[in-house]
Tab-separated table of C-alpha atoms and ligand atoms in Angstrom:
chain	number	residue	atom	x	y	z
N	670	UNK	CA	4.108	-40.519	-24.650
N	671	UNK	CA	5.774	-40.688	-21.753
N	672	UNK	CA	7.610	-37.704	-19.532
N	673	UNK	CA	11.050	-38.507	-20.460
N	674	UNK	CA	10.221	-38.610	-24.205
N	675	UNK	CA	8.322	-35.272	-23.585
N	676	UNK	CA	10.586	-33.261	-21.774
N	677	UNK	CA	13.232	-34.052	-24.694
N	678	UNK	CA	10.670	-33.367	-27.758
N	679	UNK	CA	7.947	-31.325	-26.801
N	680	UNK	CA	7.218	-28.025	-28.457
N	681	UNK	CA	10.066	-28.569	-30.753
N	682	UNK	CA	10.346	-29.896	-34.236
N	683	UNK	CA	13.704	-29.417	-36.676
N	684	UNK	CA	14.177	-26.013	-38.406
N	685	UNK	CA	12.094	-26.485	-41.157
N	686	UNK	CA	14.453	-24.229	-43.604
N	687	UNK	CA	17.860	-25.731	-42.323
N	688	UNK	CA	17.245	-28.654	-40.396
N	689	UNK	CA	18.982	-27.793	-37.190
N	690	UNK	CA	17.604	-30.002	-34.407
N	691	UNK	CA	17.404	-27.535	-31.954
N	692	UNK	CA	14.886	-24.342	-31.981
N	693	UNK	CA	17.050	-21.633	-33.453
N	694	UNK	CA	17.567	-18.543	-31.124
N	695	UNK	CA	15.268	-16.384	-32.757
N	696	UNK	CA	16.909	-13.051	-31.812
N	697	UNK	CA	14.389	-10.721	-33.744
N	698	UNK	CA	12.321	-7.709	-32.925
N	699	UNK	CA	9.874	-7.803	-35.492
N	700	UNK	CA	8.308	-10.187	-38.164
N	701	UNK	CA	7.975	-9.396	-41.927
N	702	UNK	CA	4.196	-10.132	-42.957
N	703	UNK	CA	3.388	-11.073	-46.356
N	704	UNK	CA	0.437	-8.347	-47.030
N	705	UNK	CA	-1.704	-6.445	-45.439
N	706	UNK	CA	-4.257	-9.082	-46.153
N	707	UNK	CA	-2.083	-12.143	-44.590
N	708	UNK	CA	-1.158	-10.083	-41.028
N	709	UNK	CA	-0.016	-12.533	-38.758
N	710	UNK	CA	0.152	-15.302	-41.590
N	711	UNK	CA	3.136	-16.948	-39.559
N	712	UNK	CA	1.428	-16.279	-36.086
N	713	UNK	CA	4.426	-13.445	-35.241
N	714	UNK	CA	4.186	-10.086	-35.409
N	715	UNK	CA	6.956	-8.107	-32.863
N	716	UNK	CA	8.949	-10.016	-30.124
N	717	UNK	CA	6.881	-8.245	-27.096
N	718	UNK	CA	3.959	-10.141	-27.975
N	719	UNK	CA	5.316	-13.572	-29.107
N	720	UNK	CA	8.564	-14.929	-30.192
N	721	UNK	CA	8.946	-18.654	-31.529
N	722	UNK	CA	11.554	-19.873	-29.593
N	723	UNK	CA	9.635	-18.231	-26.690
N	724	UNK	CA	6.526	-19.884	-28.319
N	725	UNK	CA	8.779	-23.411	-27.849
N	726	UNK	CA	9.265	-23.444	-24.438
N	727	UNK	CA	5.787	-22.299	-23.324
N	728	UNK	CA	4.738	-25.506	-25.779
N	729	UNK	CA	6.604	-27.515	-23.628
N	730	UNK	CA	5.453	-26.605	-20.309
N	731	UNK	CA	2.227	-26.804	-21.402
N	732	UNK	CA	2.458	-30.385	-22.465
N	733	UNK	CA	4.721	-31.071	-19.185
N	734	UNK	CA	2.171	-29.639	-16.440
N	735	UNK	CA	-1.069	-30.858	-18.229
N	736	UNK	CA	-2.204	-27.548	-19.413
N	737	UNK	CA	-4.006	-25.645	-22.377
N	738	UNK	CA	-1.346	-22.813	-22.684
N	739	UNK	CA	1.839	-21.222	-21.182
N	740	UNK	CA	2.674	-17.570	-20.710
N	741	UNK	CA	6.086	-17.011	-19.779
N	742	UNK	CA	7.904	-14.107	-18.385
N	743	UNK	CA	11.588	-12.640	-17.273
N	744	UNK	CA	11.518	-13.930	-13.779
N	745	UNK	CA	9.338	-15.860	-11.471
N	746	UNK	CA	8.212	-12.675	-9.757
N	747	UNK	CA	7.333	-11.197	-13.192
N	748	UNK	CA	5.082	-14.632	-13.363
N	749	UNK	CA	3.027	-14.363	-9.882
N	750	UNK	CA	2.791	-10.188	-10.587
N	751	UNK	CA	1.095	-11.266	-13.870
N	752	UNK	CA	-1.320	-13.071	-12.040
N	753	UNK	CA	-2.093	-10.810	-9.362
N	754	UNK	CA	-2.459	-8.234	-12.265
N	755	UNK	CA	-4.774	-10.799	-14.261
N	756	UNK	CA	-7.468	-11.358	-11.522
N	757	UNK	CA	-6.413	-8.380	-8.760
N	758	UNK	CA	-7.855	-5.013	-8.664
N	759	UNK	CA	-8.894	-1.985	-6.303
N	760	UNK	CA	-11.237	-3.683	-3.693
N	761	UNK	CA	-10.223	-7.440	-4.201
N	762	UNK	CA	-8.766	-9.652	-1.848
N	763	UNK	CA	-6.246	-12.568	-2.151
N	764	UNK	CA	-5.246	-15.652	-0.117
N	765	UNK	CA	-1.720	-16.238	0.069
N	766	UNK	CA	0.196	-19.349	2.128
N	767	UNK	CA	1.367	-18.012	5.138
N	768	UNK	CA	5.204	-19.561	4.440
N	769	UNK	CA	5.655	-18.651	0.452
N	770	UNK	CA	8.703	-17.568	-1.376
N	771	UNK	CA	9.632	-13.675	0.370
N	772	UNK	CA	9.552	-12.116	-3.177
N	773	UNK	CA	5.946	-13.516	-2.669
N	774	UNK	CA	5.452	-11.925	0.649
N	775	UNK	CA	7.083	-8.729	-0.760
N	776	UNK	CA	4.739	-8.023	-3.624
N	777	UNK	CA	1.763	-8.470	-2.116
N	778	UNK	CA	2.484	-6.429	1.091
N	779	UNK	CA	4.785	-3.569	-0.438
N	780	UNK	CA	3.176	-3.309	-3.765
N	781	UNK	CA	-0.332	-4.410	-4.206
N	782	UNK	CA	-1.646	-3.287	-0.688
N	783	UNK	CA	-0.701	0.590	-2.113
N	784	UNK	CA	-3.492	0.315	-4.948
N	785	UNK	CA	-6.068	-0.943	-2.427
N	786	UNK	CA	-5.985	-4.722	-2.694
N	787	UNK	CA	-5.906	-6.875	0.607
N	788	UNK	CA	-4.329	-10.498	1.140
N	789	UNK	CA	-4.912	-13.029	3.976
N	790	UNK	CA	-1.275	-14.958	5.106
N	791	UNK	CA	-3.442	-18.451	6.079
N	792	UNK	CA	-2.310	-21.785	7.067
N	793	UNK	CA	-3.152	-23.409	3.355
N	794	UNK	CA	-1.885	-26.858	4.757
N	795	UNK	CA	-5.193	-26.560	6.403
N	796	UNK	CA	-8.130	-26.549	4.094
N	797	UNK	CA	-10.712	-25.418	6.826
N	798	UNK	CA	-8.594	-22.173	7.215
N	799	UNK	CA	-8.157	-21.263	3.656
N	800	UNK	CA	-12.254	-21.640	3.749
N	801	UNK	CA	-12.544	-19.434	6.289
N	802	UNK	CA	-9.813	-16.997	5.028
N	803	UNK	CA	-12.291	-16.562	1.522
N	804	UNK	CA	-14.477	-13.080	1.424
N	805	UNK	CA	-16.856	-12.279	-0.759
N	806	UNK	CA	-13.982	-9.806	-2.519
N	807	UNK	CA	-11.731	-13.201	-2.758
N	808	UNK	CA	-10.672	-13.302	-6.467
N	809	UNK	CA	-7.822	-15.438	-5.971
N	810	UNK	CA	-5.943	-18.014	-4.255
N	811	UNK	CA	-2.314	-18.304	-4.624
N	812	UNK	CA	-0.487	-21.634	-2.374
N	813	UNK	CA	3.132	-22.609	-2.729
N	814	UNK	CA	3.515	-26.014	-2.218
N	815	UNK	CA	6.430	-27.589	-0.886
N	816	UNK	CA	6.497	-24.361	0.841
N	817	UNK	CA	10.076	-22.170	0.306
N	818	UNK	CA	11.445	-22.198	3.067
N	819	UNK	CA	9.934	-24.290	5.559
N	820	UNK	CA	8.524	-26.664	3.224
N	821	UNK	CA	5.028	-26.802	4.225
N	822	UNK	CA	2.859	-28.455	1.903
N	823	UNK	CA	-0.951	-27.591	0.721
N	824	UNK	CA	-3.553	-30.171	-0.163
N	825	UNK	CA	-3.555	-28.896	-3.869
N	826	UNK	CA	-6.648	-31.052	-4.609
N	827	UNK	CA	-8.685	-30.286	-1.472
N	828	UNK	CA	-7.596	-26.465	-1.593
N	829	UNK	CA	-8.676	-26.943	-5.552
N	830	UNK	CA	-12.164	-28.430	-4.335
N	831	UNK	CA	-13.168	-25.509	-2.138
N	832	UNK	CA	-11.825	-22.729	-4.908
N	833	UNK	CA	-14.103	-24.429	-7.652
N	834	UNK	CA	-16.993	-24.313	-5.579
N	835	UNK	CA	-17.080	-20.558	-4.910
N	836	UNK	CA	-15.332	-20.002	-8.543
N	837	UNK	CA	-12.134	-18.461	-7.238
N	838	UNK	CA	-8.960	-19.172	-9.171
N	839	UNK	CA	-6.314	-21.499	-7.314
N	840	UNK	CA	-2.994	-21.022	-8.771
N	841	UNK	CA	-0.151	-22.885	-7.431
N	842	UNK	CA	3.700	-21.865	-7.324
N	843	UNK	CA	5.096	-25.523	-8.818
N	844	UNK	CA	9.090	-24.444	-8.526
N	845	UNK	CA	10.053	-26.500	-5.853
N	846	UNK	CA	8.722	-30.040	-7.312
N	847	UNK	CA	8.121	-28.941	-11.260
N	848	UNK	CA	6.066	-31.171	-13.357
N	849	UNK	CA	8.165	-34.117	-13.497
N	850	UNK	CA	7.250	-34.751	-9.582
N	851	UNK	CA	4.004	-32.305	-9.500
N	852	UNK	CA	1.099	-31.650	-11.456
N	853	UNK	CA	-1.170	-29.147	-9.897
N	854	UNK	CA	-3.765	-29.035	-12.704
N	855	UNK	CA	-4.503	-32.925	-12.998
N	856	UNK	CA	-5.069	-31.922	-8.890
N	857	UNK	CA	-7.541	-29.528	-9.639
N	858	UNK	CA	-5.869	-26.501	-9.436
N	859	UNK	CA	-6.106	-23.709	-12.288
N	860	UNK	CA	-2.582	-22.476	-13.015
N	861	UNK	CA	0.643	-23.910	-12.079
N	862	UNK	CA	3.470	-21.355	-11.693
N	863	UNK	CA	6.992	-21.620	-11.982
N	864	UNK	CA	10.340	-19.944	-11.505
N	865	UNK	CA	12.310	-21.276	-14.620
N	866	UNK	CA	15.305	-19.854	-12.630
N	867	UNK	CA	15.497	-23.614	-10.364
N	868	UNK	CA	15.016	-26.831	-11.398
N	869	UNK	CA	13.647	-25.757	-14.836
N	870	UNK	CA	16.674	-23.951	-16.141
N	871	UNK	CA	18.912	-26.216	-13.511
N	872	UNK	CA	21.968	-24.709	-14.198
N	873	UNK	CA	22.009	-21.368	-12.621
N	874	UNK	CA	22.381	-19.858	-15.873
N	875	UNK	CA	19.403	-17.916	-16.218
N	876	UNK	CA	16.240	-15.950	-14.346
N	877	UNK	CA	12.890	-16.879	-15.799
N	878	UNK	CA	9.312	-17.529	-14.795
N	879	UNK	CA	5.992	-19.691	-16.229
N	880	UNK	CA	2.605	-19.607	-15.518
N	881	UNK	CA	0.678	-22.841	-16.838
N	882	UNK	CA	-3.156	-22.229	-17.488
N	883	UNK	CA	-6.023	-24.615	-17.443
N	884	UNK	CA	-8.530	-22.160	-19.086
N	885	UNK	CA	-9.102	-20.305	-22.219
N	886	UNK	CA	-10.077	-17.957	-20.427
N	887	UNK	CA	-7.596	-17.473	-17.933
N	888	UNK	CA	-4.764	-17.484	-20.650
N	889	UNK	CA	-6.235	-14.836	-22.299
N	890	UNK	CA	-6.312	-12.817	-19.198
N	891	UNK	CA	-2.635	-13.370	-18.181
N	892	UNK	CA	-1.604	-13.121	-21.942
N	893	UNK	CA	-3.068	-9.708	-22.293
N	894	UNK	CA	-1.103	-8.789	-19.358
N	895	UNK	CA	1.995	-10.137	-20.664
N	896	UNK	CA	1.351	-8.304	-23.692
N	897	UNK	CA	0.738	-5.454	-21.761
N	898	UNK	CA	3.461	-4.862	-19.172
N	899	UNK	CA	6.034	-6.281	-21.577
N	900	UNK	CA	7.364	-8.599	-18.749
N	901	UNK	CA	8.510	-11.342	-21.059
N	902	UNK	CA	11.054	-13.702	-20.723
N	903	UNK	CA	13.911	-13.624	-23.953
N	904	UNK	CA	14.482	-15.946	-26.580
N	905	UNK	CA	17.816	-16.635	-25.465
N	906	UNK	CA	16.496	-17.471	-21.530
N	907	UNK	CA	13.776	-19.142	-23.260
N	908	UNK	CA	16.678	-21.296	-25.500
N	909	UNK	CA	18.658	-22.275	-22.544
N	910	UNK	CA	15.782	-23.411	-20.497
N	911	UNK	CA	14.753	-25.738	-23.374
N	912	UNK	CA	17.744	-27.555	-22.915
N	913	UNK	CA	17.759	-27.606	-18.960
N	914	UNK	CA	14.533	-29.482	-19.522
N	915	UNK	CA	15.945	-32.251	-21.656
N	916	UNK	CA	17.666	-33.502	-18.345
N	917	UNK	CA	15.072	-32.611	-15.748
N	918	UNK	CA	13.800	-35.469	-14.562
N	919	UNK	CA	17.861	-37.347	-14.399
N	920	UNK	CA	18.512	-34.024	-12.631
N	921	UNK	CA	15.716	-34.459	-10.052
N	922	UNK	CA	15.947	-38.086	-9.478
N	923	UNK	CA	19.799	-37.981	-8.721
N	924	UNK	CA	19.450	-34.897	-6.445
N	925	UNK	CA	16.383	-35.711	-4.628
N	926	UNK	CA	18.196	-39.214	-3.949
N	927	UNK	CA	20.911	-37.449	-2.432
N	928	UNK	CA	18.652	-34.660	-0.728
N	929	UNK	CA	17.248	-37.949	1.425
N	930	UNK	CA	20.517	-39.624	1.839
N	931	UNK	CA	21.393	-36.221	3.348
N	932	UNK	CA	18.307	-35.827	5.013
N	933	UNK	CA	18.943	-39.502	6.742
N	934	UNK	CA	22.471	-38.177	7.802
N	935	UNK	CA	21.331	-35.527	9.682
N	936	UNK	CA	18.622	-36.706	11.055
N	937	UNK	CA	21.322	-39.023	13.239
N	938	UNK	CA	23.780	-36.331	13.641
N	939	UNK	CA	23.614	-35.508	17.272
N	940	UNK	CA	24.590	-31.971	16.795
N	941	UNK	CA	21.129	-31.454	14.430
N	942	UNK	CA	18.563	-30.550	16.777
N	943	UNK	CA	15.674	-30.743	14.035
N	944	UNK	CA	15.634	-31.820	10.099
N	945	UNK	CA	13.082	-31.720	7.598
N	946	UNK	CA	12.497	-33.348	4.134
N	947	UNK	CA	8.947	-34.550	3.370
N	948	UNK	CA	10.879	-38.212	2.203
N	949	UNK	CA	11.402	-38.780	6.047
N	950	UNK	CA	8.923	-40.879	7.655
N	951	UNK	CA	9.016	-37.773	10.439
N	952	UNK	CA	8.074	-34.824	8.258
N	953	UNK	CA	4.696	-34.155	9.810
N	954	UNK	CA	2.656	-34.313	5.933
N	955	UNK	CA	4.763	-37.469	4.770
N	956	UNK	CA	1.322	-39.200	3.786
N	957	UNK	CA	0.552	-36.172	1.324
N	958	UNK	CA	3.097	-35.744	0.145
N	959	UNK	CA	3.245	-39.274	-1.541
N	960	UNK	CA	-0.060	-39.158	-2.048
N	961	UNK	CA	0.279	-35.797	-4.606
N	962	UNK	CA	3.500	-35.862	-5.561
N	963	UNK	CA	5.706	-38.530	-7.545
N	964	UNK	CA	8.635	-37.440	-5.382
N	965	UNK	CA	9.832	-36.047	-2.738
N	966	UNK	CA	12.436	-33.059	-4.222
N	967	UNK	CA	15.786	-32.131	-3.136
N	968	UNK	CA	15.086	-29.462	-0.964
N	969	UNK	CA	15.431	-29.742	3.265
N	970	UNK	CA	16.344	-27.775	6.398
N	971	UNK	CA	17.493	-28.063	9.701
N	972	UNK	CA	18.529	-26.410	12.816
N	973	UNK	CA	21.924	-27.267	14.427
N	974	UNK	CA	22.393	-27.242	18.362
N	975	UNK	CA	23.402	-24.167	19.282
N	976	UNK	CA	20.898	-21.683	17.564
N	977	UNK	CA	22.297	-18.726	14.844
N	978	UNK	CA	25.854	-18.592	16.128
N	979	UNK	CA	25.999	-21.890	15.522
N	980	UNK	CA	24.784	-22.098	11.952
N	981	UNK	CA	26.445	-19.098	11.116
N	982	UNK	CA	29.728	-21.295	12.275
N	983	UNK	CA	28.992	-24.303	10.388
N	984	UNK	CA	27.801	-22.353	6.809
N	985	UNK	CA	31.119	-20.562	7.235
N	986	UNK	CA	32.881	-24.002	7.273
N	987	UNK	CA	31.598	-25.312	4.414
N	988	UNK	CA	33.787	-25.698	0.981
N	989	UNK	CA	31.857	-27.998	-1.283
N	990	UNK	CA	28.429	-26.211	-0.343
N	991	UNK	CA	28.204	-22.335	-1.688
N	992	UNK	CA	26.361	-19.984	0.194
N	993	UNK	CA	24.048	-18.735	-1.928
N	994	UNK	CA	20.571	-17.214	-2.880
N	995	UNK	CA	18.832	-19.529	-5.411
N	996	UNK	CA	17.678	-23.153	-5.474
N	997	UNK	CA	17.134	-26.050	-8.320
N	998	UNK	CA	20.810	-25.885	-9.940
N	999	UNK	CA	22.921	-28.760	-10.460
N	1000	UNK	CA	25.896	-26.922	-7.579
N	1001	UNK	CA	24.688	-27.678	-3.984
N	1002	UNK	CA	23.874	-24.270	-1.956
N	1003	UNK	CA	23.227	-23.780	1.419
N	1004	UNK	CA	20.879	-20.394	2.314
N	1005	UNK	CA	20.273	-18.615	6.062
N	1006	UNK	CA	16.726	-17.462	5.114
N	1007	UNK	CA	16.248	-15.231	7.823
N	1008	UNK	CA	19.133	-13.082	6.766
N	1009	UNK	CA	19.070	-14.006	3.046
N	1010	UNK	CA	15.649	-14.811	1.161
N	1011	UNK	CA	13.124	-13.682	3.429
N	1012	UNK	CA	14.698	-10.785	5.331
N	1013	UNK	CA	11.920	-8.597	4.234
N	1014	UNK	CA	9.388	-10.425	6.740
N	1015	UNK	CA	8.926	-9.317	10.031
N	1016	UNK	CA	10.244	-11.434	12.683
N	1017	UNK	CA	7.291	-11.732	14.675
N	1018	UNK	CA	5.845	-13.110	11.490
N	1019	UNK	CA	9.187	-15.762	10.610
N	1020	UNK	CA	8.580	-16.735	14.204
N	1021	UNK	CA	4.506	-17.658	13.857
N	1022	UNK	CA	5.027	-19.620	10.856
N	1023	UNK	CA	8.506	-21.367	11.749
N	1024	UNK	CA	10.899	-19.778	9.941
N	1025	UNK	CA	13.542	-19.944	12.885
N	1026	UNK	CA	16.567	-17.915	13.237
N	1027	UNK	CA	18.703	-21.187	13.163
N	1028	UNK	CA	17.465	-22.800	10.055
N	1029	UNK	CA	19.647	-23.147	7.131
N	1030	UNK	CA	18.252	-24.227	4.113
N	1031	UNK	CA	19.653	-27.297	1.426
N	1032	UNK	CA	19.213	-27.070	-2.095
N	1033	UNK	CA	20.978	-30.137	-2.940
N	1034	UNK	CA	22.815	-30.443	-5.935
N	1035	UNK	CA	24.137	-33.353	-8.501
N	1036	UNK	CA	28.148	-33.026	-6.770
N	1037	UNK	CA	28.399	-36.534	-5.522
N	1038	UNK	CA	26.772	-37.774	-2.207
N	1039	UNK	CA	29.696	-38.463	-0.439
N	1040	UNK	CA	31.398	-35.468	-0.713
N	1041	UNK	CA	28.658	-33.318	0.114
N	1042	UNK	CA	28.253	-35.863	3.570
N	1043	UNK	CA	31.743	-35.478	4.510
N	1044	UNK	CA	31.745	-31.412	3.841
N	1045	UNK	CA	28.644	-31.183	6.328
N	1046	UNK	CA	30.502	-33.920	8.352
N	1047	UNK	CA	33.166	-31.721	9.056
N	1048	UNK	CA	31.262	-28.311	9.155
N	1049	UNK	CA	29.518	-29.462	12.008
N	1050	UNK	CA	32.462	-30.521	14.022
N	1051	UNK	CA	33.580	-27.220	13.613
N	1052	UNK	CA	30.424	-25.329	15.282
D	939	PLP	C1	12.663	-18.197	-6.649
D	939	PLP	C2	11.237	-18.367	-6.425
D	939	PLP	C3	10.319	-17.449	-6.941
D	939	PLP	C4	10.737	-16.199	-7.689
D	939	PLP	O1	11.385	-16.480	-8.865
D	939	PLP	P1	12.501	-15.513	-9.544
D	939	PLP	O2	12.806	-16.220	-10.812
D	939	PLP	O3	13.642	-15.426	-8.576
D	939	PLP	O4	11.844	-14.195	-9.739
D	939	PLP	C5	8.973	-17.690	-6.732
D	939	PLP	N1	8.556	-18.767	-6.040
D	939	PLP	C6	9.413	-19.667	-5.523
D	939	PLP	C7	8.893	-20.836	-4.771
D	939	PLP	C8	10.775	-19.494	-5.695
D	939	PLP	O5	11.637	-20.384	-5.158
């Protein structure tokens, strides 16, 4: 079947005892087992290590992002630290995209590098310099792709090639295209992560996280770390993401049509020195990413004339727009990511892989075109 029929069905069938036609909130700690003999009859045992309608919405993602199996957890952070976790020890070494999400940046640099494990920040939109980037301690290979914020993209498959070949896991943080645009494991790649908190959930409602696994074997590595830590995501999350998903691909249609509409509208504007949104013909990897992605997204960026005053002026201005941390949801925000989502890096660092003081970030949302033209419209008259 198709995606649209999937994202509405999969991983769910009607309550078998009542009937009701959506996965009941199973809010329980435990699960009764018939006798000793029959332990784990019913496939539950206690809520830490597996809850049904947890259990539905890992089915889902797994059908949505081609996988074998989905381990879900409270956040997206609590996703990539399972990961790192799963193949990261004392001694090993990761390779991390230079521009990633600053949680990203965070973990690695202010928590794993205390219990001895090293990263590499490469270029991944450049296969030849993740290659070079791999040591013989490599154990993993993490690449965010369209890259939060600047939107840099990786060459999943190519990047995919190069793991397989030295047998190094490639995982891949998804959130910014999801599986209705993006599948990173038909590309190659081994596990395609996800905060549930954007486009998944799409209603700013919740914080969640996914990782989809190609492997037996790597599922029952992150699973036992799930298990483990007790990072899980809860049924109720889990619930309201199911239905965020019945709408996902309406949801990203509308707002990546609107993202480029947008996109066009600044690109003209004469007080927008730069814009970028991988649908325009001038976003430097335009060619990839049509060639490994369905669509484009709804995220983009620019830099007005006038530098950080400037775009302090105009995000001030704005009314329809909300200044905001977050991305995905249906309400339009607009982020300064050098003061707001990755303050944590150093600026020397921002600078090197162009995350400029000026740039404010897009999400776009599903509020109507026009009125989100005409708010910028006037915002920038102001600056
Ligand atoms: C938000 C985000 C995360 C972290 O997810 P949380 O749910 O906020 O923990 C990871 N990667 C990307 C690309 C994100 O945008």
């Amino acid at each position: 079947m198709r995606f649209r029929t999937r994202q509405v069905h999969a991983g769910v069938e009607p309550d078998p005892t009542t009937g009701a036609i959506l996965t009941p909130i199973h809010q329980s700690t435990t699960f009764v087992q018939p006798s000793v003999d029959e332990y784990m009859a019913k496939g539950y045992t206690y809520s830490r290590s597996g809850n049904p309608t947890v259990r539905a919405l890992e089915d889902r993602l797994t059908n949505l992002d081609a996988g074998v199996d989905t381990a879900s957890f409270a956040t997206g952070m609590a996703a990539i630290n399972a990961v790192f976790l799963a193949f990261l020890g004392a001694g090993a070494h990761a390779v991390i995209s230079d521009v990633a999400y600053g949680g990203t940046y965070r973990l690695a640099t202010h928590v794993y590098t205390r219990f001895g494990v090293e990263f590499t920040f490469a270029d991944t939109a450049d296969a030849g310099a993740v290659a070079a980037a791999i040591r013989p301690a490599t154990r993993l290979i993490l690449t965010e792709t369209p890259a939060n914020p600047t939107l840099k993209l990786t060459d999943i498959a190519a990047v995919s090639e190069l793991a397989r070949d030295r047998a190094i896991p490639h995982a891949v943080d998804n959130t910014f295209l999801t599986p209705y645009y993006q599948r990173p494991l038909e590309l190659g790649a081994d596990m395609s992560i996800h905060s549930t908190t954007k486009y998944l959930d799409g209603h700013n409602a919740t914080v969640g996280g996914a990782v989809v696994l190609g492997s037996e074997d790597h599922t029952e590595r992150v699973r036992f770390v799930q298990n483990a830590t007790g990072t899980i995501m809860s049924p109720f999350v889990a619930w309201l993401t199911l239905q965020g998903i019945k709408t996902l691909s309406e949801r990203m249609d509308r707002q990546s049509a609107t993202a480029a509409e947008i996109a066009g509208f600044l690109e003209a504007h004469p007080k927008v020195d730069r814009v970028a949104y991988p649908g325009l013909e001038s976003f430097p990897q335009h060619e990839l990413a049509k060639r490994q992605a369905s669509g484009f997204g709804a995220m983009l960026w620019f830099e007005v004339v006038g530098g950080v005053e400037a775009g302090k002026r105009l995000m001030d201005a704005l009314e329809v727009w909300t200044l905001a941390e977050n991305l995905g949801s249906v309400e339009s925000l607009a982020t300064h990511p050098v003061t707001m989502t990755h303050a944590i890096m150093p600026p020397e660092e921002r600078e090197r892989v162009g995350i400029t003081d000026g740039l404010v970030r897009l999400s776009v949302g599903l509020e109507d075109p026009e009125d989100l033209i005409a708010d910028l419209d006037k915002a920038l008259a102001a600056v």
